[in-house]
XYZ file of C-alpha atoms in Angstrom:
771
model
C 56.290 35.907 41.171
C 56.108 35.774 44.984
C 53.194 33.378 45.968
C 51.258 34.548 48.840
C 49.187 31.953 50.777
C 45.397 32.658 52.164
C 42.337 30.647 52.716
C 38.794 31.997 52.017
C 35.430 30.378 51.372
C 35.024 29.120 47.748
C 32.325 28.278 44.986
C 32.578 25.871 41.899
C 31.263 27.464 39.001
C 29.257 25.753 35.936
C 30.221 26.698 32.684
C 31.342 30.329 33.996
C 34.681 31.661 33.977
C 35.399 35.152 35.890
C 38.334 36.946 34.958
C 40.178 39.927 36.732
C 38.189 43.470 36.293
C 35.213 41.542 35.116
C 31.715 42.144 36.735
C 29.378 39.248 36.463
C 26.233 38.088 38.021
C 25.282 34.123 38.279
C 22.609 32.106 40.173
C 23.628 29.596 42.913
C 21.673 26.830 44.512
C 23.853 24.635 45.985
C 23.636 24.824 49.821
C 27.213 24.842 50.175
C 27.882 27.787 47.731
C 25.209 29.828 49.304
C 26.764 28.979 52.971
C 30.127 29.906 51.325
C 28.749 33.194 50.211
C 27.111 34.224 53.782
C 30.445 33.557 55.212
C 32.066 35.717 53.107
C 30.076 38.385 53.561
C 30.220 37.723 57.391
C 34.404 38.230 57.080
C 35.743 40.769 53.882
C 33.368 39.847 51.074
C 36.297 38.148 49.254
C 35.482 34.817 47.548
C 37.299 32.333 45.637
C 35.748 31.158 42.128
C 37.194 28.341 40.402
C 35.612 26.771 37.008
C 34.888 23.054 37.114
C 36.059 20.824 34.447
C 32.879 18.954 34.213
C 29.531 21.503 34.491
C 27.393 18.064 35.022
C 29.136 17.295 38.220
C 27.564 18.345 41.464
C 30.397 17.901 44.293
C 33.615 18.278 42.370
C 36.780 17.248 43.967
C 39.978 19.132 43.696
C 40.921 17.104 40.474
C 37.621 18.290 39.270
C 38.179 21.843 39.107
C 40.802 23.959 36.850
C 44.191 24.667 38.672
C 43.666 28.577 38.371
C 40.816 30.942 39.794
C 40.373 33.972 40.380
C 39.367 35.739 43.814
C 36.416 38.325 43.574
C 34.609 40.720 45.927
C 30.911 40.323 46.407
C 29.175 43.209 45.550
C 25.492 42.481 46.138
C 23.088 39.260 46.947
C 19.593 38.798 46.222
C 17.563 35.495 47.304
C 15.009 34.588 44.619
C 12.218 32.348 45.096
C 13.068 28.251 44.987
C 15.795 28.893 47.212
C 17.969 30.363 44.425
C 20.497 33.370 45.351
C 21.561 35.601 42.920
C 25.340 36.945 43.100
C 26.827 40.187 41.754
C 30.866 40.057 41.688
C 33.595 41.409 40.842
C 37.036 39.934 39.539
C 40.161 41.102 41.512
C 43.251 38.827 40.872
C 44.035 35.622 40.012
C 44.820 32.701 42.305
C 46.460 29.154 42.081
C 44.372 26.659 43.780
C 46.376 24.395 46.538
C 44.094 22.655 48.884
C 39.954 22.407 48.896
C 38.404 21.505 51.906
C 34.915 20.562 51.432
C 32.949 20.177 54.707
C 29.225 19.895 55.907
C 28.844 23.944 56.013
C 30.499 25.058 52.912
C 33.706 24.667 50.886
C 37.143 26.705 51.757
C 40.310 26.681 49.914
C 43.669 27.395 50.245
C 44.958 29.568 47.608
C 48.149 31.278 46.324
C 47.878 34.382 45.182
C 49.989 35.309 41.944
C 51.549 38.802 41.533
C 53.231 39.342 38.375
C 56.758 41.055 37.353
C 57.021 43.470 35.403
C 57.090 42.481 31.805
C 60.116 44.116 30.341
C 58.399 45.831 27.370
C 59.804 49.091 25.640
C 57.042 51.789 25.089
C 57.188 51.250 21.209
C 56.699 47.571 21.248
C 53.719 48.031 23.573
C 52.429 50.511 21.046
C 52.533 48.406 18.360
C 51.179 45.640 20.668
C 48.075 47.683 21.272
C 47.308 48.429 17.667
C 47.789 45.262 16.579
C 45.136 44.095 19.253
C 42.773 46.700 18.080
C 42.807 45.592 14.311
C 41.814 42.283 15.632
C 38.924 43.760 17.681
C 37.696 45.893 14.890
C 37.526 42.784 12.294
C 36.217 40.581 14.932
C 33.216 43.514 15.643
C 32.340 43.382 11.858
C 31.819 39.802 11.660
C 30.460 39.250 14.806
C 27.176 41.095 14.997
C 27.019 40.392 19.125
C 29.714 42.509 20.053
C 28.217 46.014 20.343
C 29.697 49.333 18.808
C 29.610 50.668 22.573
C 31.872 48.014 23.779
C 34.015 48.521 20.767
C 34.608 52.150 21.208
C 35.527 52.074 24.600
C 38.181 49.189 23.715
C 39.499 51.247 21.304
C 39.937 54.399 23.390
C 42.312 52.248 25.398
C 45.916 53.073 24.877
C 47.839 51.538 27.935
C 48.420 47.572 26.573
C 47.923 46.375 30.287
C 44.450 47.905 30.322
C 43.740 47.132 26.980
C 44.301 43.290 27.661
C 42.638 43.360 30.998
C 39.576 45.376 29.540
C 39.299 43.054 26.424
C 39.290 39.640 28.292
C 36.302 40.783 30.721
C 34.104 42.283 27.905
C 34.399 40.115 25.000
C 31.774 37.368 24.468
C 34.315 34.400 24.705
C 33.519 30.679 25.456
C 34.053 29.814 29.117
C 36.834 27.608 28.166
C 38.860 30.436 26.231
C 38.222 32.648 29.156
C 39.845 29.573 31.374
C 42.992 29.664 28.861
C 43.456 33.542 29.352
C 43.221 33.140 33.278
C 45.777 30.832 32.949
C 48.161 32.600 30.713
C 51.443 33.678 32.337
C 51.905 37.400 32.632
C 51.182 40.155 30.035
C 52.711 38.777 27.004
C 50.994 35.160 27.704
C 47.959 36.663 27.826
C 48.152 39.095 25.188
C 49.325 36.124 22.931
C 46.335 33.695 24.009
C 43.678 36.462 23.318
C 44.999 37.296 19.821
C 44.995 33.800 19.239
C 41.364 33.131 20.322
C 40.215 36.236 18.201
C 41.742 35.284 15.042
C 40.663 31.746 15.581
C 36.823 33.185 16.338
C 37.343 35.558 13.352
C 38.111 32.556 11.175
C 35.092 30.171 12.490
C 32.546 32.964 11.751
C 33.825 33.812 8.320
C 33.289 30.003 7.612
C 30.070 29.993 9.328
C 29.101 33.514 7.064
C 29.753 31.770 4.017
C 27.598 28.744 4.943
C 24.776 30.866 5.638
C 25.478 33.278 2.357
C 25.704 29.547 0.051
C 22.534 28.447 1.918
C 20.581 31.975 1.181
C 21.325 31.956 -2.332
C 19.769 28.301 -2.679
C 16.366 28.478 -0.642
C 13.765 31.182 -0.068
C 13.995 33.036 2.925
C 10.223 31.999 3.911
C 10.970 28.509 3.959
C 12.099 27.851 7.206
C 12.220 24.072 7.444
C 13.618 24.075 3.847
C 16.508 26.489 4.942
C 17.444 23.956 7.857
C 17.437 21.176 5.555
C 20.064 22.986 3.474
C 22.067 24.136 6.413
C 22.782 21.135 7.469
C 23.498 19.915 3.667
C 26.585 22.662 3.500
C 27.749 21.759 6.436
C 28.026 18.494 5.658
C 29.715 19.284 2.033
C 32.351 21.751 4.005
C 33.355 19.353 6.392
C 33.228 16.306 4.063
C 30.797 13.928 6.443
C 27.761 13.216 4.495
C 25.922 10.159 5.027
C 26.415 8.494 1.463
C 29.219 6.142 2.877
C 26.914 4.987 5.620
C 24.004 4.354 3.540
C 26.306 2.266 0.922
C 27.241 0.250 4.000
C 23.832 0.009 5.607
C 22.815 -1.627 1.881
C 25.456 -4.298 1.900
C 24.566 -5.153 5.310
C 21.272 -5.834 4.456
C 22.324 -7.718 1.278
C 24.453 -10.103 3.338
C 21.713 -10.647 5.580
C 18.987 -11.658 2.770
C 17.773 -14.748 2.046
C 19.049 -14.714 -1.800
C 21.288 -16.577 -3.944
C 24.667 -14.991 -4.537
C 23.434 -13.258 -7.682
C 21.420 -11.539 -6.073
C 23.663 -10.151 -3.269
C 26.491 -9.198 -5.794
C 24.167 -7.071 -7.857
C 23.097 -5.237 -4.711
C 26.384 -4.543 -3.464
C 27.957 -3.440 -7.182
C 24.889 -1.149 -7.135
C 25.856 0.377 -4.059
C 29.222 0.890 -4.679
C 27.707 2.363 -7.794
C 25.847 4.925 -5.706
C 28.518 5.441 -3.817
C 30.538 6.842 -7.015
C 27.753 9.186 -7.928
C 27.330 11.112 -5.152
C 24.512 12.794 -3.235
C 23.995 15.492 -5.268
C 23.686 13.007 -8.688
C 20.347 12.790 -10.332
C 20.478 9.315 -11.016
C 21.560 8.263 -7.225
C 17.886 8.647 -6.389
C 17.024 5.901 -8.979
C 19.910 3.809 -7.863
C 18.970 4.095 -4.441
C 15.198 3.103 -5.754
C 16.551 -0.112 -7.406
C 18.717 -0.915 -4.428
C 15.276 -0.737 -2.070
C 13.336 -2.762 -4.758
C 15.563 -5.641 -4.356
C 16.296 -5.600 -0.688
C 12.133 -5.733 -0.189
C 11.820 -8.611 -3.001
C 11.403 -12.139 -0.941
C 13.773 -13.829 -3.604
C 14.098 -17.133 -1.331
C 12.166 -16.413 1.585
C 8.645 -18.665 1.324
C 6.082 -19.408 4.009
C 4.838 -22.811 5.479
C 1.838 -23.869 3.998
C -0.642 -25.788 5.662
C -1.248 -29.608 4.484
C -3.973 -30.108 6.737
C -6.744 -31.467 4.474
C -9.717 -31.789 6.931
C -8.897 -27.850 7.979
C -8.879 -26.908 4.383
C -12.419 -28.471 3.670
C -13.758 -27.082 6.800
C -12.634 -23.417 5.865
C -14.161 -23.496 2.164
C -17.322 -25.126 3.600
C -17.616 -22.206 6.024
C -16.910 -19.365 3.373
C -18.536 -21.200 0.432
C -21.753 -22.787 -0.061
C -21.554 -24.991 -3.521
C -18.212 -25.051 -5.720
C -18.135 -28.384 -5.642
C -15.660 -28.539 -8.309
C -13.435 -25.920 -7.267
C -13.113 -27.140 -3.780
C -12.337 -30.908 -5.247
C -9.615 -29.495 -7.254
C -8.199 -27.322 -4.186
C -8.172 -30.532 -2.317
C -6.722 -32.380 -5.137
C -3.993 -29.865 -5.258
C -3.511 -29.938 -1.245
C -3.072 -33.920 -1.294
C -0.640 -33.839 -4.213
C 1.635 -31.182 -2.152
C 1.347 -33.279 0.897
C 2.806 -36.499 -0.588
C 5.441 -34.933 -2.268
C 6.523 -31.921 -0.165
C 6.918 -29.407 -3.247
C 6.638 -29.631 -7.003
C 5.044 -26.870 -9.475
C 1.606 -25.237 -8.039
C -1.390 -25.543 -10.546
C -2.498 -22.923 -12.531
C -6.457 -22.515 -12.270
C -8.880 -20.136 -13.770
C -12.007 -19.795 -12.475
C -14.498 -19.012 -15.491
C -18.379 -17.892 -14.884
C -20.962 -15.178 -14.705
C -20.407 -12.090 -12.307
C -20.904 -12.470 -8.818
C -20.808 -16.143 -8.714
C -17.970 -16.120 -5.825
C -14.879 -16.499 -8.037
C -12.729 -13.696 -6.579
C -13.670 -14.370 -2.965
C -13.387 -18.211 -3.313
C -9.374 -17.159 -4.264
C -9.273 -15.559 -0.578
C -10.591 -18.364 0.879
C -8.195 -20.935 -0.681
C -5.454 -18.625 0.567
C -6.856 -18.700 4.220
C -6.995 -22.708 3.930
C -3.631 -23.251 2.847
C -2.119 -20.365 5.132
C -0.665 -18.592 2.102
C -0.253 -14.710 1.688
C -2.806 -13.373 -0.339
C -1.971 -11.025 -3.234
C -4.716 -9.838 -5.749
C -3.746 -8.065 -9.224
C -6.506 -6.535 -11.116
C -5.836 -7.000 -14.939
C -9.049 -5.319 -15.763
C -8.498 -2.372 -18.803
C -4.691 -3.409 -18.682
C -3.148 -2.799 -22.060
C 0.447 -1.853 -21.552
C 2.846 -5.045 -21.377
C 5.030 -3.036 -18.976
C 2.259 -3.430 -16.309
C 3.310 -7.400 -16.162
C 7.163 -7.029 -17.083
C 8.283 -3.632 -15.945
C 9.816 -0.520 -16.903
C 13.097 -0.507 -17.893
C 15.351 1.534 -15.684
C 16.292 3.607 -18.600
C 13.076 5.517 -18.482
C 12.082 8.537 -16.107
C 9.540 7.151 -13.285
C 10.397 3.351 -13.970
C 8.781 0.386 -11.753
C 8.580 -2.905 -11.017
C 5.388 -4.808 -12.923
C 2.714 -5.875 -11.000
C 3.581 -9.344 -10.241
C 7.135 -8.298 -9.021
C 5.340 -5.300 -6.678
C 2.755 -8.544 -5.675
C 5.586 -10.311 -4.554
C 7.064 -7.528 -2.464
C 3.823 -6.865 -1.286
C 3.386 -10.343 -0.109
C 6.841 -10.696 1.540
C 7.334 -14.701 0.570
C 7.980 -16.107 -2.883
C 4.878 -18.460 -2.501
C 1.909 -16.451 -2.188
C -1.478 -17.176 -3.642
C -2.164 -14.630 -6.389
C -5.180 -13.735 -7.593
C -4.796 -12.565 -11.850
C -8.643 -11.080 -11.416
C -10.408 -10.755 -14.771
C -7.848 -11.974 -17.075
C -10.517 -11.771 -20.097
C -10.616 -7.904 -19.693
C -6.943 -7.529 -20.733
C -6.123 -5.849 -23.772
C -3.362 -4.715 -26.366
C -1.953 -1.426 -28.058
C 0.703 -0.108 -29.771
C 2.887 -0.420 -26.490
C 2.573 -4.275 -26.333
C 0.247 -7.441 -25.932
C -0.134 -7.956 -22.399
C -1.766 -11.362 -23.046
C 1.227 -12.470 -24.518
C 3.543 -11.050 -21.698
C 1.195 -13.376 -19.609
C 2.302 -16.347 -21.361
C 5.659 -16.608 -19.714
C 4.003 -16.038 -16.437
C 1.540 -18.792 -16.562
C 3.888 -21.404 -18.217
C 5.103 -23.600 -15.511
C 8.269 -24.403 -17.331
C 9.404 -21.016 -17.596
C 8.246 -19.163 -15.086
C 10.972 -20.378 -12.242
C 13.463 -17.472 -14.559
C 10.658 -15.108 -14.458
C 12.577 -11.702 -15.764
C 11.048 -8.311 -14.714
C 12.189 -5.526 -16.966
C 12.963 -3.295 -13.672
C 14.586 -5.942 -11.805
C 17.025 -7.480 -14.549
C 16.988 -10.315 -12.353
C 15.639 -13.978 -12.378
C 12.457 -14.293 -10.120
C 11.330 -17.522 -9.375
C 7.311 -18.015 -9.893
C 6.982 -21.623 -9.775
C 6.094 -21.604 -6.153
C 3.333 -19.069 -6.650
C -0.375 -20.760 -6.971
C -2.021 -18.372 -9.755
C -5.989 -18.288 -9.962
C -6.992 -16.328 -12.813
C -10.887 -15.523 -12.946
C -12.906 -14.449 -16.336
C -16.301 -13.703 -17.112
C -16.117 -15.012 -20.841
C -13.161 -16.999 -22.090
C -13.914 -16.275 -26.108
C -11.782 -12.931 -25.221
C -8.893 -14.944 -23.987
C -6.157 -15.979 -26.606
C -6.244 -19.692 -27.098
C -2.055 -19.917 -26.034
C -3.003 -18.769 -22.549
C -6.124 -20.539 -22.293
C -3.599 -23.763 -22.829
C -1.701 -23.081 -19.839
C -4.255 -22.679 -17.664
C -6.773 -25.592 -15.536
C -10.400 -23.908 -16.566
C -12.718 -24.586 -14.098
C -16.407 -23.320 -14.737
C -18.112 -21.669 -11.886
C -21.884 -21.595 -13.042
C -24.813 -19.834 -12.014
C -26.265 -20.430 -8.553
C -29.800 -22.424 -8.697
C -32.413 -20.854 -6.675
C -32.109 -23.104 -3.515
C -28.473 -22.557 -3.660
C -28.901 -18.807 -3.747
C -31.274 -19.516 -0.250
C -28.704 -21.091 1.422
C -26.151 -18.349 0.186
C -28.310 -15.460 1.812
C -29.312 -17.244 4.973
C -25.925 -18.795 6.012
C -23.596 -15.821 4.602
C -25.343 -12.735 2.958
C -27.618 -12.224 5.795
C -25.006 -12.160 8.514
C -22.704 -9.962 6.563
C -25.291 -7.212 5.930
C -26.361 -7.380 9.435
C -22.587 -6.805 10.584
C -22.296 -3.986 7.899
C -25.525 -2.053 9.058
C -24.658 -2.507 12.681
C -27.643 -4.401 13.418
C -27.257 -7.304 16.022
C -28.498 -10.964 15.855
C -32.314 -10.889 16.225
C -33.032 -7.087 15.347
C -33.638 -8.354 12.054
C -35.622 -11.561 11.003
C -36.234 -12.609 6.969
C -38.832 -15.207 6.611
C -38.130 -18.157 4.512
C -40.732 -17.117 1.914
C -39.648 -13.778 1.942
C -36.059 -14.581 1.012
C -37.581 -16.945 -1.921
C -39.518 -14.146 -3.408
C -36.391 -11.912 -3.200
C -34.468 -14.507 -5.317
C -37.227 -14.692 -7.674
C -38.919 -11.110 -8.070
C -36.242 -8.472 -7.306
C -32.839 -10.530 -8.411
C -32.286 -11.536 -12.359
C -28.706 -12.702 -12.270
C -26.470 -15.618 -12.223
C -24.638 -14.689 -9.134
C -25.918 -13.211 -5.632
C -24.519 -9.535 -5.904
C -27.728 -8.120 -6.467
C -29.488 -10.077 -3.726
C -27.084 -8.925 -1.511
C -27.787 -4.996 -2.326
C -31.317 -6.188 -1.772
C -30.446 -7.588 1.403
C -28.698 -4.714 2.476
C -31.812 -2.301 1.352
C -33.858 -4.452 3.728
C -31.521 -4.064 6.390
C -31.608 -0.386 6.253
C -35.030 -0.241 6.220
C -34.791 -2.059 9.370
C -32.333 0.146 11.081
C -34.497 3.066 10.212
C -37.410 1.337 11.893
C -35.599 0.399 15.101
C -34.200 4.063 15.311
C -37.539 6.173 14.502
C -39.880 3.960 16.039
C -37.968 2.383 18.646
C -38.512 -1.410 17.498
C -36.544 -4.006 19.303
C -37.067 -6.086 16.079
C -38.308 -6.136 12.816
C -39.469 -9.166 10.798
C -39.917 -9.310 6.982
C -42.399 -11.494 5.506
C -43.078 -12.165 1.928
C -46.273 -9.642 1.830
C -43.871 -6.706 3.388
C -41.592 -6.818 0.424
C -43.580 -4.677 -1.857
C -44.149 -2.096 0.688
C -40.356 -1.846 1.749
C -38.884 -2.823 -1.894
C -41.496 -1.608 -4.405
C -43.509 -4.029 -6.977
C -41.740 -6.899 -8.119
C -39.092 -6.364 -10.799
C -39.110 -9.706 -12.654
C -41.609 -12.321 -13.580
C -40.603 -15.754 -14.866
C -42.131 -16.653 -18.572
C -43.958 -19.039 -17.885
C -44.817 -21.698 -20.104
C -48.173 -21.218 -22.305
C -51.409 -22.684 -20.861
C -52.097 -24.462 -24.638
C -50.267 -25.696 -27.654
C -49.888 -23.757 -30.610
C -49.013 -23.367 -34.144
C -45.518 -22.071 -35.171
C -44.745 -21.004 -31.517
C -41.859 -22.899 -29.599
C -39.981 -22.328 -26.370
C -36.194 -22.267 -27.125
C -33.530 -22.025 -24.118
C -30.963 -19.139 -23.984
C -27.639 -18.591 -21.960
C -26.886 -14.724 -20.867
C -24.412 -13.162 -19.054
C -27.146 -13.268 -16.020
C -27.884 -16.752 -16.268
C -30.329 -18.725 -18.294
C -33.411 -17.501 -20.088
C -36.598 -19.043 -22.374
C -37.058 -17.680 -25.629
C -40.613 -17.855 -27.385
C -39.774 -18.262 -31.048
C -43.194 -17.012 -33.130
C -43.395 -17.772 -36.981
C -45.992 -16.882 -39.056
C -46.708 -17.233 -42.825
C -48.666 -15.184 -45.388
C -49.248 -14.843 -48.987
C -46.469 -13.209 -50.620
C -43.353 -13.494 -52.876
C -41.532 -15.868 -50.933
C -39.423 -13.624 -49.159
C -37.743 -14.613 -45.684
C -38.023 -12.169 -42.861
C -36.540 -11.952 -39.443
C -36.878 -9.744 -36.900
C -35.861 -9.452 -32.945
C -32.604 -8.013 -33.132
C -30.648 -10.885 -34.228
C -27.189 -11.766 -34.870
C -25.099 -12.904 -38.001
C -24.876 -16.401 -36.601
C -28.394 -16.533 -35.800
C -29.504 -15.356 -39.023
C -27.445 -17.963 -40.605
C -29.009 -20.595 -38.307
C -32.208 -19.354 -38.966
C -31.408 -19.771 -42.615
C -30.219 -23.377 -42.068
C -33.474 -24.228 -40.331
C -35.727 -22.860 -43.451
C -33.811 -24.845 -45.927
C -33.885 -27.994 -44.173
C -37.649 -27.628 -43.599
C -37.840 -27.177 -47.651
C -36.033 -30.219 -48.233
C -38.672 -32.045 -45.870
C -41.893 -30.825 -48.155
C -42.532 -34.335 -49.873
C -42.629 -35.992 -46.191
C -45.064 -33.598 -44.612
C -46.976 -33.041 -47.933
C -46.312 -29.375 -48.427
C -46.809 -28.053 -51.639
C -44.041 -27.718 -54.122
C -44.588 -23.745 -54.685
C -45.524 -22.907 -51.176
C -42.542 -21.092 -50.330
C -42.685 -19.108 -53.476
C -46.384 -17.996 -53.186
C -45.894 -17.154 -49.294
C -43.526 -14.977 -46.893
C -42.230 -16.323 -43.964
C -41.462 -14.285 -40.832
C -39.384 -15.382 -37.773
C -39.497 -12.891 -34.432
C -38.014 -13.234 -31.364
C -39.862 -10.974 -28.430
C -37.981 -8.612 -26.552
C -36.672 -6.526 -29.595
C -34.633 -4.410 -27.713
C -32.391 -7.247 -26.561
C -29.624 -8.350 -28.752
C -29.652 -11.877 -29.283
C -27.095 -14.204 -31.230
C -25.646 -18.094 -31.240
C -26.147 -21.060 -32.744
C -28.330 -22.849 -30.152
C -31.936 -21.954 -31.561
C -31.593 -23.891 -34.620
C -33.526 -26.794 -34.056
C -36.369 -24.457 -32.116
C -36.543 -22.548 -35.138
C -36.674 -25.320 -37.601
C -39.357 -26.655 -35.307
C -41.206 -23.600 -35.481
C -41.151 -23.294 -38.857
C -42.199 -26.377 -39.756
C -45.124 -26.410 -37.529
C -46.460 -22.868 -38.897
C -46.363 -24.221 -42.574
C -47.912 -27.441 -41.782
C -50.055 -26.421 -39.402
C -49.173 -28.697 -36.966
C -49.268 -28.023 -33.313
C -46.004 -27.820 -31.209
C -46.370 -29.095 -27.329
C -46.477 -26.058 -24.815
C -44.883 -27.878 -22.426
C -41.527 -28.761 -24.344
C -38.697 -26.448 -24.561
C -35.322 -27.424 -26.467
C -31.843 -26.018 -27.407
C -29.097 -27.551 -29.831
C -27.378 -26.542 -33.399
C -29.134 -27.701 -36.445
C -27.123 -28.489 -39.827
C -28.315 -28.524 -43.104
C -29.178 -32.318 -43.016
C -31.309 -31.940 -39.947
C -28.214 -33.102 -37.641
C -28.340 -31.655 -33.848
C -25.032 -30.854 -32.806
C -23.843 -29.924 -28.929
C -24.289 -26.244 -27.545
C -22.949 -24.852 -23.895
C -24.607 -23.076 -20.997
C -26.500 -26.300 -20.546
C -26.894 -25.637 -16.448
C -28.190 -22.333 -16.919
C -30.590 -23.379 -19.710
C -32.235 -26.073 -17.768
C -32.468 -23.663 -14.696
C -34.424 -21.445 -16.666
C -36.568 -24.429 -18.105
C -37.263 -25.413 -14.582
C -38.280 -22.062 -13.563
C -40.755 -21.608 -16.368
C -42.552 -25.090 -15.772
C -41.255 -27.129 -18.793
C -41.869 -30.841 -17.934
C -39.885 -31.942 -21.149
C -36.614 -30.397 -22.423
C -34.782 -31.796 -25.792
C -31.013 -31.652 -25.600
C -28.378 -32.609 -28.229
C -27.502 -36.354 -27.133
C -23.541 -35.487 -27.427
C -24.621 -33.264 -24.353
C -25.231 -36.321 -22.377
C -21.900 -36.277 -20.060
C -22.809 -32.812 -19.244
C -26.321 -33.213 -18.380
C -25.034 -36.075 -15.988
C -22.842 -33.404 -14.396
C -25.683 -31.262 -13.278
C -26.862 -31.887 -9.692
C -29.837 -33.498 -9.593
C -31.738 -30.708 -7.997
C -31.865 -29.107 -11.370
C -33.008 -31.918 -13.618
C -35.948 -33.206 -10.962
C -39.212 -32.882 -11.896
C -37.992 -32.439 -15.576
C -38.102 -35.463 -18.534
C -34.713 -34.775 -20.559
C -34.635 -36.162 -23.932
C -31.716 -36.781 -25.917
C -31.861 -35.823 -29.618
C -29.405 -37.041 -32.593
C -31.370 -35.413 -35.511
C -34.669 -33.394 -36.269
C -36.632 -36.621 -36.709
C -36.264 -36.586 -32.822
C -36.931 -33.342 -32.207
C -40.175 -33.252 -34.218
C -41.043 -36.715 -33.006
C -41.233 -35.575 -29.502
C -42.455 -31.985 -30.065
C -45.277 -31.983 -32.544
C -48.473 -32.999 -31.426
C -49.331 -36.546 -33.198
């Protein structure tokens, strides 16, 4: 080749290569490029086009350009908005870049024109080469839909090898780097070999791509665009062997190393991660293993929070959140004092027992706040599957950890406060006994190595502060009761309810119903009447609902009538809430024969029972009515047997019980009644009816009776004394063995009543019967 040097304006091209005999249109925006075009148009319309190595570079130097470019003739120039210029050019000949001068006006370069020598190929060889290229072009057109049929037809009509190669290079939709290789190829033979290599590679690439698309098409529905994209990525990764499983396994191992846990846990996670790598992406079990690893990583293991040991702060928080509940607060403060001295040790397992609505669940939340502990509530009501506690074994489909392990994962620390709500409501079936599963959990000697069936590694529960709640301990198995420290949360007095409502419930309901302070005022008398006449409960849930109802009435009045504030007094209650729902069974005005006031415990607090006994001529039958339970019926028979044994002492005729029927009735027959604590009440009523001696109307009593007339202790004493006080009783007979229980009851309840301790029926009759 003979080089001819010349100088002319130049334009650096971005991601575009122009070949000889190729017509191309492109837009330019750089000022120097526009001025270079203008300079070329003023001279001979020839310009040098050189491709940049880096398309992102704005002002490339000579080392940032390819060494071979093309001399092109400018056929048309059009100005566009925003300073753009559209140029149509036609490639003429190849040129080798010798010098690149970038001045302030435009870029000028010195180039050497390359003239080719004869290739020396005989016609037969050239014909064979042309036919081979025709075959490649036909295969390329079949597999590449973007290469049009008209362009293929035009190329197939060319027989001369030089024209065929030149037109193929110009017309094929090739990548600019492939065109640059064709531009730099030396001579016809070099361009032919390069073109054939590029076409063969493109054909192979498109075949692989079409195979991938065909596999994807067989897997998914055509209408699911998102799913198609996901499957394409998956198939491409499978074809290339570049899936993300290895990276995922490494991530699990790094997280295991960073975990605050024992070596046993870390080794288990790494072992499962290696197992996941062996299973591969498409194995159905891989999702199970992945879920197991993530569960192990999310468990806190040895991660613990710092407890607040400040007793004054704890006492303040408990007092703020709850009125009363002194035993619970005292026990929590005792626990705090021990932890402050010992800095560790086993946490107590408390069980709060009491009627609904007495604040058992909410006090657990307050304890967590006082100790700065994470709070987790696990509701056990209706749970009857042992796997809910211990978890499911991983061999089952859909296996998951038990509620305790999930609670720890939710808390994020190994020493939260965990509330086992409604522990008396758990049951059992053929799947296992839930109460038995709780035995290990609530045993401080065993729960440091608690094993969840799903986790399969020992979990330390010894630092968890367990608080259980229950309404009735009779349904809780004895072994489970032995593991817990029972604290009774008794019914609230009317005074306690008043303070709770004034200090907590009213504020809560005002906020919940969108009322500001001062927009609703409930007088002291209205609040007291609300407690006595519109609620009948041991706790305060119904009271809170009634206060909420008053708030809604006030809100409506403020919105509809534009009132600035609403004041509710006692006389307004009937208008707002309707007639009084409940009335207290006050004591009888005068003493009567065969009528005695007993005391009973119910799930909503204490109540008084008026036991009535009538005697009538008959055949010695003994009748019991009022829907009495079996225990109460047996207690009534014991009472009449005792009375018959005392016939001689009270001058009862020997044939009285053979010639007369005795009928015992307890009013409110629709309400079931049971228990032994009405024994002395029924015995007193029977003796009064048989002898005709009246019973004092201001006396109430409770106690179990034996055949020999001894009085045995009973439960629910606080609620019973509350009921007696509300009924206006001045004297209450209590078993003498219950004296310690009475002394624990607040002075507020005992005040105004004479409590007489009785050990036998002689003591009872001495006080109850009018002499």
